[in-house]
PDB file of C-alpha atoms and ligand atoms in Angstrom:
ATOM      1  CA  UNK A 261      24.320  75.090 205.977  1.00 85.00           C
ATOM      2  CA  UNK A 262      23.990  78.694 207.097  1.00 95.00           C
ATOM      3  CA  UNK A 263      25.640  81.300 204.897  1.00 96.00           C
ATOM      4  CA  UNK A 264      28.678  83.163 206.182  1.00 98.00           C
ATOM      5  CA  UNK A 265      26.470  86.240 206.546  1.00 98.00           C
ATOM      6  CA  UNK A 266      23.890  84.350 208.613  1.00 98.00           C
ATOM      7  CA  UNK A 267      26.762  83.299 210.864  1.00 98.00           C
ATOM      8  CA  UNK A 268      27.680  86.984 211.260  1.00 98.00           C
ATOM      9  CA  UNK A 269      24.026  87.855 212.015  1.00 98.00           C
ATOM     10  CA  UNK A 270      23.969  85.078 214.632  1.00 98.00           C
ATOM     11  CA  UNK A 271      27.267  86.399 216.076  1.00 98.00           C
ATOM     12  CA  UNK A 272      28.933  83.062 215.432  1.00 98.00           C
ATOM     13  CA  UNK A 273      31.736  84.906 213.667  1.00 97.00           C
ATOM     14  CA  UNK A 274      32.803  88.484 214.386  1.00 98.00           C
ATOM     15  CA  UNK A 275      32.276  91.479 212.143  1.00 98.00           C
ATOM     16  CA  UNK A 276      32.573  95.237 212.451  1.00 98.00           C
ATOM     17  CA  UNK A 277      28.821  95.921 212.548  1.00 98.00           C
ATOM     18  CA  UNK A 278      27.869  99.528 211.763  1.00 98.00           C
ATOM     19  CA  UNK A 279      24.056  99.180 211.664  1.00 98.00           C
ATOM     20  CA  UNK A 280      21.369  96.634 212.469  1.00 98.00           C
ATOM     21  CA  UNK A 281      17.588  96.531 212.639  1.00 98.00           C
ATOM     22  CA  UNK A 282      14.939  93.803 212.408  1.00 98.00           C
ATOM     23  CA  UNK A 283      15.417  93.349 208.657  1.00 98.00           C
ATOM     24  CA  UNK A 284      19.035  94.086 207.775  1.00 98.00           C
ATOM     25  CA  UNK A 285      22.550  94.164 209.141  1.00 98.00           C
ATOM     26  CA  UNK A 286      25.449  96.256 207.824  1.00 98.00           C
ATOM     27  CA  UNK A 287      29.133  95.694 208.488  1.00 98.00           C
ATOM     28  CA  UNK A 288      32.536  96.530 207.013  1.00 98.00           C
ATOM     29  CA  UNK A 289      33.776  94.278 204.235  1.00 98.00           C
ATOM     30  CA  UNK A 290      36.665  92.118 205.429  1.00 98.00           C
ATOM     31  CA  UNK A 291      38.601  92.879 202.234  1.00 97.00           C
ATOM     32  CA  UNK A 292      37.727  96.504 201.456  1.00 96.00           C
ATOM     33  CA  UNK A 293      38.133  97.687 197.860  1.00 94.00           C
ATOM     34  CA  UNK A 294      37.469 101.337 198.742  1.00 94.00           C
ATOM     35  CA  UNK A 295      38.199 103.541 201.772  1.00 93.00           C
ATOM     36  CA  UNK A 296      34.567 103.028 202.785  1.00 96.00           C
ATOM     37  CA  UNK A 297      33.285  99.561 201.868  1.00 97.00           C
ATOM     38  CA  UNK A 298      30.203  98.365 203.727  1.00 98.00           C
ATOM     39  CA  UNK A 299      27.902  95.416 203.095  1.00 98.00           C
ATOM     40  CA  UNK A 300      24.148  95.713 203.680  1.00 98.00           C
ATOM     41  CA  UNK A 301      22.646  92.268 204.140  1.00 98.00           C
ATOM     42  CA  UNK A 302      19.001  91.264 204.606  1.00 98.00           C
ATOM     43  CA  UNK A 303      18.712  89.001 207.623  1.00 98.00           C
ATOM     44  CA  UNK A 304      16.797  86.426 205.626  1.00 98.00           C
ATOM     45  CA  UNK A 305      18.901  84.124 203.492  1.00 97.00           C
ATOM     46  CA  UNK A 306      15.869  83.272 201.335  1.00 98.00           C
ATOM     47  CA  UNK A 307      17.213  85.306 198.400  1.00 98.00           C
ATOM     48  CA  UNK A 308      20.505  84.471 196.688  1.00 98.00           C
ATOM     49  CA  UNK A 309      20.793  87.675 194.698  1.00 98.00           C
ATOM     50  CA  UNK A 310      19.170  91.029 193.977  1.00 98.00           C
ATOM     51  CA  UNK A 311      17.032  89.662 191.130  1.00 98.00           C
ATOM     52  CA  UNK A 312      15.409  87.147 193.471  1.00 98.00           C
ATOM     53  CA  UNK A 313      15.008  89.806 196.171  1.00 98.00           C
ATOM     54  CA  UNK A 314      13.388  92.296 193.788  1.00 98.00           C
ATOM     55  CA  UNK A 315      10.898  89.671 192.648  1.00 98.00           C
ATOM     56  CA  UNK A 316      10.221  88.176 196.078  1.00 98.00           C
ATOM     57  CA  UNK A 317      10.267  91.155 198.439  1.00 98.00           C
ATOM     58  CA  UNK A 318      10.601  94.556 196.744  1.00 98.00           C
ATOM     59  CA  UNK A 319       9.926  96.375 200.027  1.00 98.00           C
ATOM     60  CA  UNK A 320      12.938  94.654 201.567  1.00 99.00           C
ATOM     61  CA  UNK A 321      15.064  95.677 198.565  1.00 99.00           C
ATOM     62  CA  UNK A 322      13.882  99.260 199.047  1.00 99.00           C
ATOM     63  CA  UNK A 323      14.891  99.001 202.702  1.00 99.00           C
ATOM     64  CA  UNK A 324      18.367  97.791 201.701  1.00 98.00           C
ATOM     65  CA  UNK A 325      18.717 100.828 199.414  1.00 98.00           C
ATOM     66  CA  UNK A 326      17.419 103.239 202.079  1.00 98.00           C
ATOM     67  CA  UNK A 327      19.854 101.751 204.586  1.00 98.00           C
ATOM     68  CA  UNK A 328      22.701 102.187 202.096  1.00 98.00           C
ATOM     69  CA  UNK A 329      21.704 105.835 201.616  1.00 98.00           C
ATOM     70  CA  UNK A 330      21.691 106.613 205.321  1.00 98.00           C
ATOM     71  CA  UNK A 331      24.969 104.758 205.909  1.00 98.00           C
ATOM     72  CA  UNK A 332      26.531 106.701 203.035  1.00 97.00           C
ATOM     73  CA  UNK A 333      25.337 109.955 204.605  1.00 96.00           C
ATOM     74  CA  UNK A 334      27.111 108.936 207.785  1.00 97.00           C
ATOM     75  CA  UNK A 335      30.280 107.366 206.358  1.00 96.00           C
ATOM     76  CA  UNK A 336      30.987 108.948 202.962  1.00 93.00           C
ATOM     77  CA  UNK A 337      29.440 112.386 203.020  1.00 91.00           C
ATOM     78  CA  UNK A 338      26.453 111.234 200.978  1.00 93.00           C
ATOM     79  CA  UNK A 339      27.609 110.007 197.586  1.00 94.00           C
ATOM     80  CA  UNK A 340      28.149 106.317 197.056  1.00 96.00           C
ATOM     81  CA  UNK A 341      28.184 103.401 194.639  1.00 96.00           C
ATOM     82  CA  UNK A 342      25.802 100.512 195.241  1.00 97.00           C
ATOM     83  CA  UNK A 343      26.921  97.174 193.789  1.00 97.00           C
ATOM     84  CA  UNK A 344      25.072  93.879 193.694  1.00 98.00           C
ATOM     85  CA  UNK A 345      27.267  91.236 192.099  1.00 98.00           C
ATOM     86  CA  UNK A 346      24.860  88.748 190.547  1.00 98.00           C
ATOM     87  CA  UNK A 347      26.232  85.333 189.604  1.00 97.00           C
ATOM     88  CA  UNK A 348      29.628  83.739 189.891  1.00 97.00           C
ATOM     89  CA  UNK A 349      30.727  85.106 186.530  1.00 97.00           C
ATOM     90  CA  UNK A 350      30.156  88.638 187.829  1.00 97.00           C
ATOM     91  CA  UNK A 351      32.217  88.045 190.947  1.00 95.00           C
ATOM     92  CA  UNK A 352      29.515  86.995 193.400  1.00 97.00           C
ATOM     93  CA  UNK A 353      31.054  84.737 196.047  1.00 98.00           C
ATOM     94  CA  UNK A 354      28.407  84.750 198.807  1.00 98.00           C
ATOM     95  CA  UNK A 355      24.966  83.599 197.673  1.00 98.00           C
ATOM     96  CA  UNK A 356      23.021  85.447 200.357  1.00 98.00           C
ATOM     97  CA  UNK A 357      21.922  88.717 198.795  1.00 98.00           C
ATOM     98  CA  UNK A 358      23.964  91.747 199.844  1.00 98.00           C
ATOM     99  CA  UNK A 359      24.695  95.261 198.638  1.00 98.00           C
ATOM    100  CA  UNK A 360      28.202  96.693 198.540  1.00 98.00           C
ATOM    101  CA  UNK A 361      28.188 100.362 199.579  1.00 98.00           C
ATOM    102  CA  UNK A 362      31.322 102.041 198.280  1.00 97.00           C
ATOM    103  CA  UNK A 363      32.358 105.572 198.957  1.00 93.00           C
ATOM    104  CA  UNK A 364      35.287 107.934 198.868  1.00 72.00           C
ATOM    105  CA  UNK A 365      35.972 107.353 195.200  1.00 68.00           C
ATOM    106  CA  UNK A 366      38.796 109.894 195.333  1.00 61.00           C
ATOM    107  CA  UNK A 367      40.645 107.572 197.686  1.00 57.00           C
ATOM    108  CA  UNK A 368      40.384 104.545 195.443  1.00 57.00           C
ATOM    109  CA  UNK A 369      43.649 103.260 194.058  1.00 54.00           C
ATOM    110  CA  UNK A 370      44.016 103.272 190.301  1.00 52.00           C
ATOM    111  CA  UNK A 371      42.641 100.166 188.681  1.00 50.00           C
ATOM    112  CA  UNK A 372      40.396  99.186 191.538  1.00 49.00           C
ATOM    113  CA  UNK A 373      37.192 100.833 190.349  1.00 50.00           C
ATOM    114  CA  UNK A 374      35.752  97.742 188.736  1.00 59.00           C
ATOM    115  CA  UNK A 375      37.157  95.293 191.222  1.00 69.00           C
ATOM    116  CA  UNK A 376      34.287  94.929 193.658  1.00 78.00           C
TER     117      UNK A 376
HETATM  118  P1  5GP B  85      30.453  89.142 196.602  1.00 53.17           P
HETATM  119  O1  5GP B  85      31.799  88.708 196.077  1.00 53.17           O
HETATM  120  O2  5GP B  85      29.570  87.935 196.867  1.00 53.17           O
HETATM  121  O3  5GP B  85      29.774  90.208 195.820  1.00 53.17           O
HETATM  122  O4  5GP B  85      30.740  89.823 197.999  1.00 53.17           O
HETATM  123  C1  5GP B  85      31.042  89.114 199.158  1.00 53.17           C
HETATM  124  C2  5GP B  85      31.858  90.027 200.016  1.00 53.17           C
HETATM  125  O5  5GP B  85      31.862  89.521 201.332  1.00 53.17           O
HETATM  126  C3  5GP B  85      33.325  90.153 199.588  1.00 53.17           C
HETATM  127  O6  5GP B  85      33.601  91.511 199.296  1.00 53.17           O
HETATM  128  C4  5GP B  85      34.102  89.644 200.785  1.00 53.17           C
HETATM  129  O7  5GP B  85      35.283  90.391 201.031  1.00 53.17           O
HETATM  130  C5  5GP B  85      33.096  89.770 201.919  1.00 53.17           C
HETATM  131  N1  5GP B  85      33.264  88.789 202.970  1.00 53.17           N
HETATM  132  C6  5GP B  85      33.383  87.436 202.812  1.00 53.17           C
HETATM  133  N2  5GP B  85      33.491  86.833 204.007  1.00 53.17           N
HETATM  134  C7  5GP B  85      33.421  87.818 204.933  1.00 53.17           C
HETATM  135  C8  5GP B  85      33.487  87.796 206.370  1.00 53.17           C
HETATM  136  O8  5GP B  85      33.615  86.774 207.032  1.00 53.17           O
HETATM  137  N3  5GP B  85      33.382  89.008 206.983  1.00 53.17           N
HETATM  138  C9  5GP B  85      33.230  90.178 206.299  1.00 53.17           C
HETATM  139  N4  5GP B  85      33.146  91.297 207.018  1.00 53.17           N
HETATM  140  N5  5GP B  85      33.161  90.223 204.948  1.00 53.17           N
HETATM  141  C10 5GP B  85      33.269  89.056 204.276  1.00 53.17           C
END
């Protein structure tokens, strides 16, 4: 079955898309844990997590990071945290690799820093 993110890519379910190209899509997290909380998602669902992506397609991982950087320049003034939850025990809930781009740390509520 297609991942929830593939269904967003296919426009089967709506999302607030902020960027898209041939390789990746980026949209706002439905449950933001920071004032700016974007997800950058490779369009392929071949990789479950960042470890698999790094081993299988390092150029695509580099493109995810470059996309995060340019989105952060646009949405957060430049500085950002990049989070790849890897494995259920670390909080990963969607097994289609994705990067969380988190910005505006000053606006984070107390206690939420590790809760991504
Ligand atoms: P993970 O927990 O796997 O690191 O991150 C998955 C993220 O996807 C979560 O932060 C969750 O809020 C977000 N998410 C799950 N389903 C949807 C959805 O349908 N739309 C959007 N925009 N985000 C989603």
